[in-house]
């Protein structure tokens, strides 16, 4: 029996395996119920009593030795198997893909365009790098006209200063009127640039939506009704509007529009500085000079235009006090608009 034990030990000592399957075969060969070590246990019953102690110990040692050897062989393959393609767990949930949120300015722009689309306006766009004609001259700002100082311009060309970053989306009016005869009913969203010091209330770039309607017999009453409809859809059905006389070179008469403060409902609060009104846009009847400059007969057609800042509307809708928040891309700020997506 002792010989048998020693022989098995030798065998196990020399055993090698090239894969998990072979390790399992070794386990079956030595340690399973019908394995050779279990067989020793059976033979052990017939061993004379005086030898039982010694042989019993040897068999136990052999069994422990075999168990350890097989475990260590198995370990070697376990790590290799993990990196195997077959070790990929297909039932695991996929790596989460983080969804972004729409930028508040896009949310508000989309809402504005949706409202105007409902009133028959289509979308027109133009370039951000513009020439003097489209931004100023065609819009009734003659050279050296003081109204050019209303907008601090970034010039791209120096001499002459005729290529520039558009200071307003009114330039798209000209581009469309030059190419299209009335009826024209468009809204023009886009980014504009002004050479201003950056602060909570001003930025060197911001966004506008321009509106233009040209047809026969268009009146100021039409303008007022469209703007009232817009204000009520944007800020709620109780919203009131008021128009104050103003000046823009491209409209005559010109006005600025206020809406009733939606924080205090018009009673007067810190937000509206006690007036009950907040300004949201500029507007007016298109100056006949502008129509003629763009090839539209001002004796036949008339029209209105309006322009507003998307940041301004967003400030009012979401109470964002600092303009800089819109361009810093702080995700804590952007995430606040998740539900509005
Ligand atoms: N372009 C003007 C601005 O940037 C806004 C504006 C005012 C546009 C009156 C208009 C308008 O079309 O009629 O300050």
CSV table of C-alpha atoms and ligand atoms in Angstrom, one decimal:
chain,number,residue,atom,x,y,z
A,1,UNK,CA,0.0,0.0,0.0
A,2,UNK,CA,2.8,2.3,0.9
A,3,UNK,CA,4.2,1.8,-2.6
A,4,UNK,CA,1.0,2.6,-4.2
A,5,UNK,CA,0.7,5.8,-2.2
A,6,UNK,CA,4.2,6.8,-3.2
A,7,UNK,CA,3.6,6.0,-6.8
A,8,UNK,CA,0.4,8.1,-6.9
A,9,UNK,CA,2.3,11.0,-5.3
A,10,UNK,CA,5.0,10.8,-7.9
A,11,UNK,CA,2.4,10.8,-10.6
A,12,UNK,CA,0.6,13.9,-9.2
A,13,UNK,CA,3.9,15.6,-8.7
A,14,UNK,CA,4.7,15.2,-12.4
A,15,UNK,CA,1.2,16.0,-13.6
A,16,UNK,CA,0.8,18.9,-16.0
A,17,UNK,CA,-2.3,20.4,-17.7
A,18,UNK,CA,-2.5,22.6,-20.8
A,19,UNK,CA,-6.1,23.7,-20.2
A,20,UNK,CA,-8.9,23.7,-17.7
A,21,UNK,CA,-10.4,20.6,-19.3
A,22,UNK,CA,-7.2,18.7,-18.4
A,23,UNK,CA,-7.2,19.9,-14.9
A,24,UNK,CA,-10.7,18.6,-14.5
A,25,UNK,CA,-9.6,15.3,-15.9
A,26,UNK,CA,-6.8,15.1,-13.2
A,27,UNK,CA,-9.3,15.9,-10.5
A,28,UNK,CA,-11.5,13.1,-11.7
A,29,UNK,CA,-8.6,10.7,-11.9
A,30,UNK,CA,-7.4,11.3,-8.3
A,31,UNK,CA,-10.1,12.9,-6.3
A,32,UNK,CA,-13.5,11.8,-7.6
A,33,UNK,CA,-15.5,9.0,-5.9
A,34,UNK,CA,-14.0,6.5,-8.3
A,35,UNK,CA,-10.6,8.2,-8.3
A,36,UNK,CA,-7.4,6.4,-7.2
A,37,UNK,CA,-7.1,8.2,-3.9
A,38,UNK,CA,-10.7,7.3,-3.0
A,39,UNK,CA,-9.8,3.7,-4.0
A,40,UNK,CA,-7.0,3.8,-1.5
A,41,UNK,CA,-9.6,4.7,1.2
A,42,UNK,CA,-11.5,1.5,0.3
A,43,UNK,CA,-8.4,-0.6,0.4
A,44,UNK,CA,-7.5,1.0,3.8
A,45,UNK,CA,-10.4,-0.9,5.4
A,46,UNK,CA,-8.5,-4.2,5.0
A,47,UNK,CA,-5.1,-2.9,6.4
A,48,UNK,CA,-4.0,-4.6,9.6
A,49,UNK,CA,-4.8,-2.5,12.7
A,50,UNK,CA,-1.2,-1.8,13.7
A,51,UNK,CA,-0.5,-0.1,10.4
A,52,UNK,CA,-3.7,1.9,10.2
A,53,UNK,CA,-2.3,5.0,12.0
A,54,UNK,CA,0.7,5.4,9.7
A,55,UNK,CA,-1.0,4.6,6.4
A,56,UNK,CA,-4.1,6.7,7.3
A,57,UNK,CA,-1.8,9.7,7.8
A,58,UNK,CA,-0.1,9.1,4.5
A,59,UNK,CA,-3.3,8.8,2.6
A,60,UNK,CA,-4.6,12.1,4.1
A,61,UNK,CA,-1.3,13.8,3.2
A,62,UNK,CA,-1.7,12.5,-0.3
A,63,UNK,CA,-5.2,13.7,-0.6
A,64,UNK,CA,-4.3,17.2,0.6
A,65,UNK,CA,-1.3,17.3,-1.7
A,66,UNK,CA,-3.5,16.3,-4.7
A,67,UNK,CA,-6.2,18.9,-3.8
A,68,UNK,CA,-3.6,21.7,-3.5
A,69,UNK,CA,-1.9,20.8,-6.8
A,70,UNK,CA,-5.1,20.7,-8.7
A,71,UNK,CA,-6.2,24.0,-7.2
A,72,UNK,CA,-3.0,25.6,-8.2
A,73,UNK,CA,-3.1,24.3,-11.7
A,74,UNK,CA,-6.7,25.6,-12.0
A,75,UNK,CA,-5.7,29.1,-10.7
A,76,UNK,CA,-3.2,29.4,-13.5
A,77,UNK,CA,-5.9,29.0,-16.1
A,78,UNK,CA,-8.5,31.1,-14.3
A,79,UNK,CA,-6.7,34.3,-14.8
A,80,UNK,CA,-6.0,33.5,-18.4
A,81,UNK,CA,-9.6,32.7,-19.0
A,82,UNK,CA,-10.7,36.1,-17.7
A,83,UNK,CA,-9.0,37.9,-20.5
A,84,UNK,CA,-10.4,35.5,-23.0
A,85,UNK,CA,-13.2,36.7,-25.3
A,86,UNK,CA,-15.4,34.0,-23.8
A,87,UNK,CA,-15.1,35.6,-20.4
A,88,UNK,CA,-17.1,38.6,-21.5
A,89,UNK,CA,-20.4,38.7,-19.6
A,90,UNK,CA,-23.0,39.5,-22.2
A,91,UNK,CA,-25.8,39.8,-19.5
A,92,UNK,CA,-24.2,42.9,-18.0
A,93,UNK,CA,-25.8,46.2,-18.6
A,94,UNK,CA,-24.0,48.3,-21.1
A,95,UNK,CA,-21.7,51.2,-20.1
A,96,UNK,CA,-24.2,54.1,-19.5
A,97,UNK,CA,-24.1,56.7,-22.3
A,98,UNK,CA,-24.6,60.2,-20.8
A,99,UNK,CA,-27.2,62.2,-22.6
A,100,UNK,CA,-26.6,65.9,-22.9
A,101,UNK,CA,-29.3,68.5,-22.4
A,102,UNK,CA,-30.4,71.3,-24.7
A,103,UNK,CA,-28.9,74.6,-24.1
A,104,UNK,CA,-31.4,77.1,-22.6
A,105,UNK,CA,-30.8,79.5,-25.5
A,106,UNK,CA,-31.7,76.7,-27.9
A,107,UNK,CA,-34.8,75.8,-25.9
A,108,UNK,CA,-36.0,79.4,-26.0
A,109,UNK,CA,-35.0,79.9,-29.7
A,110,UNK,CA,-36.9,76.7,-30.7
A,111,UNK,CA,-39.9,77.9,-28.7
A,112,UNK,CA,-39.8,81.3,-30.4
A,113,UNK,CA,-39.5,79.8,-33.9
A,114,UNK,CA,-42.3,77.4,-33.1
A,115,UNK,CA,-44.6,80.3,-32.1
A,116,UNK,CA,-43.8,82.3,-35.2
A,117,UNK,CA,-44.1,79.3,-37.5
A,118,UNK,CA,-47.7,79.0,-36.1
A,119,UNK,CA,-48.3,82.5,-37.5
A,120,UNK,CA,-47.0,81.7,-40.9
A,121,UNK,CA,-43.3,82.8,-40.6
A,122,UNK,CA,-40.6,80.7,-42.2
A,123,UNK,CA,-36.9,80.7,-41.2
A,124,UNK,CA,-34.2,82.5,-43.0
A,125,UNK,CA,-30.5,82.6,-42.1
A,126,UNK,CA,-27.5,84.6,-43.2
A,127,UNK,CA,-23.7,84.8,-42.6
A,128,UNK,CA,-22.1,86.1,-39.4
A,129,UNK,CA,-19.3,87.7,-41.3
A,130,UNK,CA,-21.0,90.4,-43.2
A,131,UNK,CA,-20.3,93.5,-45.2
A,132,UNK,CA,-21.2,97.1,-44.4
A,133,UNK,CA,-24.0,97.2,-47.0
A,134,UNK,CA,-26.0,94.4,-45.4
A,135,UNK,CA,-25.5,95.4,-41.8
A,136,UNK,CA,-25.6,99.2,-42.1
A,137,UNK,CA,-25.9,100.9,-45.5
A,138,UNK,CA,-29.0,99.1,-46.9
A,139,UNK,CA,-30.7,99.5,-43.5
A,140,UNK,CA,-30.6,103.3,-43.9
A,141,UNK,CA,-27.4,103.9,-41.9
A,142,UNK,CA,-25.6,106.2,-44.3
A,143,UNK,CA,-21.8,106.4,-43.8
A,144,UNK,CA,-21.0,108.6,-40.7
A,145,UNK,CA,-24.6,108.4,-39.5
A,146,UNK,CA,-24.5,108.6,-35.7
A,147,UNK,CA,-26.8,105.6,-35.3
A,148,UNK,CA,-23.8,103.4,-36.3
A,149,UNK,CA,-22.5,104.2,-32.8
A,150,UNK,CA,-25.5,102.5,-31.3
A,151,UNK,CA,-23.7,99.2,-32.0
A,152,UNK,CA,-20.0,98.8,-31.3
A,153,UNK,CA,-18.8,96.9,-34.3
A,154,UNK,CA,-15.9,94.4,-34.7
A,155,UNK,CA,-14.3,95.1,-38.0
A,156,UNK,CA,-12.5,92.4,-39.9
A,157,UNK,CA,-11.1,94.6,-42.7
A,158,UNK,CA,-9.2,97.8,-41.8
A,159,UNK,CA,-9.1,100.0,-44.9
A,160,UNK,CA,-11.8,100.3,-45.9
A,161,UNK,CA,-13.7,99.1,-42.9
A,162,UNK,CA,-16.3,97.2,-44.9
A,163,UNK,CA,-16.1,93.6,-43.7
A,164,UNK,CA,-17.3,93.0,-40.2
A,165,UNK,CA,-19.0,90.7,-37.7
A,166,UNK,CA,-22.7,91.4,-37.9
A,167,UNK,CA,-24.0,93.4,-35.0
A,168,UNK,CA,-27.6,92.4,-35.6
A,169,UNK,CA,-29.6,89.8,-37.5
A,170,UNK,CA,-31.4,92.7,-39.4
A,171,UNK,CA,-28.8,92.0,-42.1
A,172,UNK,CA,-30.7,88.9,-43.0
A,173,UNK,CA,-33.7,91.1,-44.0
A,174,UNK,CA,-31.6,92.7,-46.7
A,175,UNK,CA,-30.3,89.4,-48.0
A,176,UNK,CA,-33.8,88.0,-48.3
A,177,UNK,CA,-35.4,91.1,-49.8
A,178,UNK,CA,-32.7,91.4,-52.4
A,179,UNK,CA,-33.5,87.9,-53.7
A,180,UNK,CA,-37.3,87.7,-53.1
A,181,UNK,CA,-40.3,89.7,-54.0
A,182,UNK,CA,-43.2,90.1,-51.5
A,183,UNK,CA,-45.0,88.5,-49.8
A,184,UNK,CA,-42.1,87.9,-47.4
A,185,UNK,CA,-42.7,86.5,-43.9
A,186,UNK,CA,-39.6,85.4,-42.2
A,187,UNK,CA,-37.9,85.0,-38.8
A,188,UNK,CA,-34.1,85.0,-38.7
A,189,UNK,CA,-32.4,83.5,-35.7
A,190,UNK,CA,-28.6,83.9,-35.3
A,191,UNK,CA,-25.6,85.0,-33.4
A,192,UNK,CA,-24.4,88.6,-33.4
A,193,UNK,CA,-21.3,90.4,-32.1
A,194,UNK,CA,-20.6,93.7,-30.4
A,195,UNK,CA,-17.4,95.1,-29.1
A,196,UNK,CA,-18.6,95.5,-25.5
A,197,UNK,CA,-16.9,94.8,-22.2
A,198,UNK,CA,-18.1,91.4,-20.8
A,199,UNK,CA,-20.2,91.7,-17.7
A,200,UNK,CA,-23.4,90.3,-16.1
A,201,UNK,CA,-25.4,92.5,-18.5
A,202,UNK,CA,-23.4,92.6,-21.7
A,203,UNK,CA,-21.4,90.2,-23.8
A,204,UNK,CA,-19.3,90.4,-27.0
A,205,UNK,CA,-21.6,87.9,-28.6
A,206,UNK,CA,-25.3,87.1,-28.1
A,207,UNK,CA,-28.3,85.9,-30.1
A,208,UNK,CA,-31.2,87.5,-31.8
A,209,UNK,CA,-34.4,86.6,-33.7
A,210,UNK,CA,-35.4,89.1,-36.4
A,211,UNK,CA,-38.8,89.2,-37.9
A,212,UNK,CA,-39.9,90.7,-41.2
A,213,UNK,CA,-43.3,90.8,-43.0
A,214,UNK,CA,-43.6,92.6,-46.3
A,215,UNK,CA,-46.8,92.7,-48.4
A,216,UNK,CA,-49.5,95.0,-49.7
A,217,UNK,CA,-51.3,97.0,-47.0
A,218,UNK,CA,-49.3,95.8,-44.0
A,219,UNK,CA,-50.1,98.1,-41.1
A,220,UNK,CA,-48.8,98.8,-37.6
A,221,UNK,CA,-51.9,97.1,-36.2
A,222,UNK,CA,-50.8,93.9,-37.8
A,223,UNK,CA,-47.4,94.2,-36.1
A,224,UNK,CA,-49.0,94.8,-32.8
A,225,UNK,CA,-51.3,91.8,-33.0
A,226,UNK,CA,-48.5,89.5,-34.0
A,227,UNK,CA,-46.3,90.7,-31.1
A,228,UNK,CA,-49.2,90.4,-28.7
A,229,UNK,CA,-49.8,86.8,-29.8
A,230,UNK,CA,-46.1,86.0,-29.4
A,231,UNK,CA,-45.9,87.5,-25.9
A,232,UNK,CA,-48.9,85.6,-24.7
A,233,UNK,CA,-47.7,82.3,-26.1
A,234,UNK,CA,-44.3,82.8,-24.7
A,235,UNK,CA,-45.1,84.3,-21.3
A,236,UNK,CA,-48.7,83.2,-20.6
A,237,UNK,CA,-52.2,84.3,-21.7
A,238,UNK,CA,-52.4,87.1,-19.0
A,239,UNK,CA,-49.4,88.9,-20.5
A,240,UNK,CA,-50.0,92.6,-21.5
A,241,UNK,CA,-47.9,94.5,-23.9
A,242,UNK,CA,-47.2,98.2,-24.4
A,243,UNK,CA,-45.3,100.0,-27.2
A,244,UNK,CA,-43.2,103.0,-26.6
A,245,UNK,CA,-41.9,105.3,-29.4
A,246,UNK,CA,-38.3,104.8,-30.2
A,247,UNK,CA,-35.8,105.2,-33.0
A,248,UNK,CA,-34.1,102.8,-35.4
A,249,UNK,CA,-32.8,103.9,-38.8
A,250,UNK,CA,-34.5,101.1,-40.6
A,251,UNK,CA,-38.0,101.5,-39.3
A,252,UNK,CA,-40.4,104.5,-39.3
A,253,UNK,CA,-42.2,104.8,-37.0
A,254,UNK,CA,-40.2,102.7,-34.5
A,255,UNK,CA,-41.1,101.4,-31.1
A,256,UNK,CA,-39.9,99.4,-28.3
A,257,UNK,CA,-42.2,96.8,-26.7
A,258,UNK,CA,-42.5,96.0,-23.0
A,259,UNK,CA,-44.4,93.1,-21.5
A,260,UNK,CA,-46.1,93.2,-18.1
A,261,UNK,CA,-43.6,91.9,-15.5
A,262,UNK,CA,-44.5,88.2,-15.0
A,263,UNK,CA,-42.9,88.2,-11.5
A,264,UNK,CA,-45.2,90.8,-9.9
A,265,UNK,CA,-48.0,90.6,-12.6
A,266,UNK,CA,-47.5,94.4,-13.2
A,267,UNK,CA,-47.8,95.6,-9.7
A,268,UNK,CA,-44.2,96.6,-9.5
A,269,UNK,CA,-41.2,94.7,-7.9
A,270,UNK,CA,-37.4,94.8,-7.8
A,271,UNK,CA,-37.2,92.9,-11.0
A,272,UNK,CA,-39.1,95.4,-13.1
A,273,UNK,CA,-37.6,98.3,-10.9
A,274,UNK,CA,-41.1,99.1,-9.6
A,275,UNK,CA,-42.5,99.9,-13.1
A,276,UNK,CA,-44.5,96.7,-13.7
A,277,UNK,CA,-43.0,96.5,-17.2
A,278,UNK,CA,-39.9,94.9,-18.8
A,279,UNK,CA,-38.6,95.7,-22.3
A,280,UNK,CA,-38.3,92.8,-24.7
A,281,UNK,CA,-37.9,94.0,-28.3
A,282,UNK,CA,-37.5,96.7,-30.9
A,283,UNK,CA,-39.9,97.0,-33.9
A,284,UNK,CA,-41.5,99.3,-36.4
A,285,UNK,CA,-42.7,99.8,-40.0
A,286,UNK,CA,-39.9,99.1,-42.5
A,287,UNK,CA,-38.5,102.5,-43.7
A,288,UNK,CA,-39.4,103.0,-47.4
A,289,UNK,CA,-35.7,103.7,-48.0
A,290,UNK,CA,-34.9,100.2,-46.9
A,291,UNK,CA,-37.4,98.7,-49.3
A,292,UNK,CA,-36.1,100.7,-52.2
A,293,UNK,CA,-32.5,99.9,-51.4
A,294,UNK,CA,-33.4,96.2,-51.6
A,295,UNK,CA,-35.3,96.4,-54.8
A,296,UNK,CA,-38.8,96.4,-53.4
A,297,UNK,CA,-41.2,99.1,-54.6
A,298,UNK,CA,-42.1,101.1,-51.5
A,299,UNK,CA,-45.1,102.6,-53.3
A,300,UNK,CA,-46.7,99.2,-53.7
A,301,UNK,CA,-45.5,97.4,-50.6
A,302,UNK,CA,-45.2,98.1,-46.9
A,303,UNK,CA,-44.0,96.0,-44.0
A,304,UNK,CA,-43.0,95.7,-40.4
A,305,UNK,CA,-39.9,94.3,-38.7
A,306,UNK,CA,-39.0,93.4,-35.2
A,307,UNK,CA,-35.9,92.2,-33.4
A,308,UNK,CA,-35.2,90.7,-30.0
A,309,UNK,CA,-32.4,89.1,-28.0
A,310,UNK,CA,-32.8,85.4,-27.2
A,311,UNK,CA,-30.7,85.9,-24.0
A,312,UNK,CA,-33.2,88.6,-22.9
A,313,UNK,CA,-36.2,86.4,-23.4
A,314,UNK,CA,-34.4,83.5,-21.7
A,315,UNK,CA,-33.5,85.8,-18.7
A,316,UNK,CA,-37.2,86.6,-18.3
A,317,UNK,CA,-38.4,83.1,-18.7
A,318,UNK,CA,-35.8,81.3,-16.6
A,319,UNK,CA,-34.6,84.1,-14.3
A,320,UNK,CA,-31.0,83.8,-15.3
A,321,UNK,CA,-29.4,87.0,-14.0
A,322,UNK,CA,-25.9,86.7,-15.4
A,323,UNK,CA,-25.5,86.7,-19.2
A,324,UNK,CA,-22.1,85.0,-18.8
A,325,UNK,CA,-23.7,81.8,-17.6
A,326,UNK,CA,-24.9,81.1,-21.2
A,327,UNK,CA,-21.4,80.8,-22.6
A,328,UNK,CA,-19.4,79.2,-19.7
A,329,UNK,CA,-20.9,75.7,-20.2
A,330,UNK,CA,-20.9,75.0,-16.5
A,331,UNK,CA,-22.7,71.6,-16.5
A,332,UNK,CA,-24.3,72.4,-13.1
A,333,UNK,CA,-26.1,75.3,-14.8
A,334,UNK,CA,-26.9,73.4,-18.0
A,335,UNK,CA,-28.4,70.4,-16.0
A,336,UNK,CA,-31.0,72.7,-14.6
A,337,UNK,CA,-32.7,72.6,-18.0
A,338,UNK,CA,-32.8,68.8,-18.2
A,339,UNK,CA,-36.5,68.6,-17.6
A,340,UNK,CA,-37.2,71.3,-20.3
A,341,UNK,CA,-35.5,69.1,-22.9
B,1,LIG,N1,-31.6,95.4,-34.9
B,1,LIG,C1,-32.0,96.0,-33.7
B,1,LIG,C2,-30.9,95.8,-32.7
B,1,LIG,O1,-30.1,94.9,-32.8
B,1,LIG,C3,-33.2,95.4,-33.2
B,1,LIG,C4,-34.4,95.7,-34.0
B,1,LIG,C5,-35.1,96.9,-33.7
B,1,LIG,C6,-34.7,95.0,-35.1
B,1,LIG,C7,-36.2,97.2,-34.5
B,1,LIG,C8,-35.8,95.4,-35.9
B,1,LIG,C9,-36.5,96.5,-35.6
B,1,LIG,O2,-36.2,94.7,-37.0
B,1,LIG,O3,-37.6,96.9,-36.3
B,1,LIG,O4,-30.8,96.5,-31.7
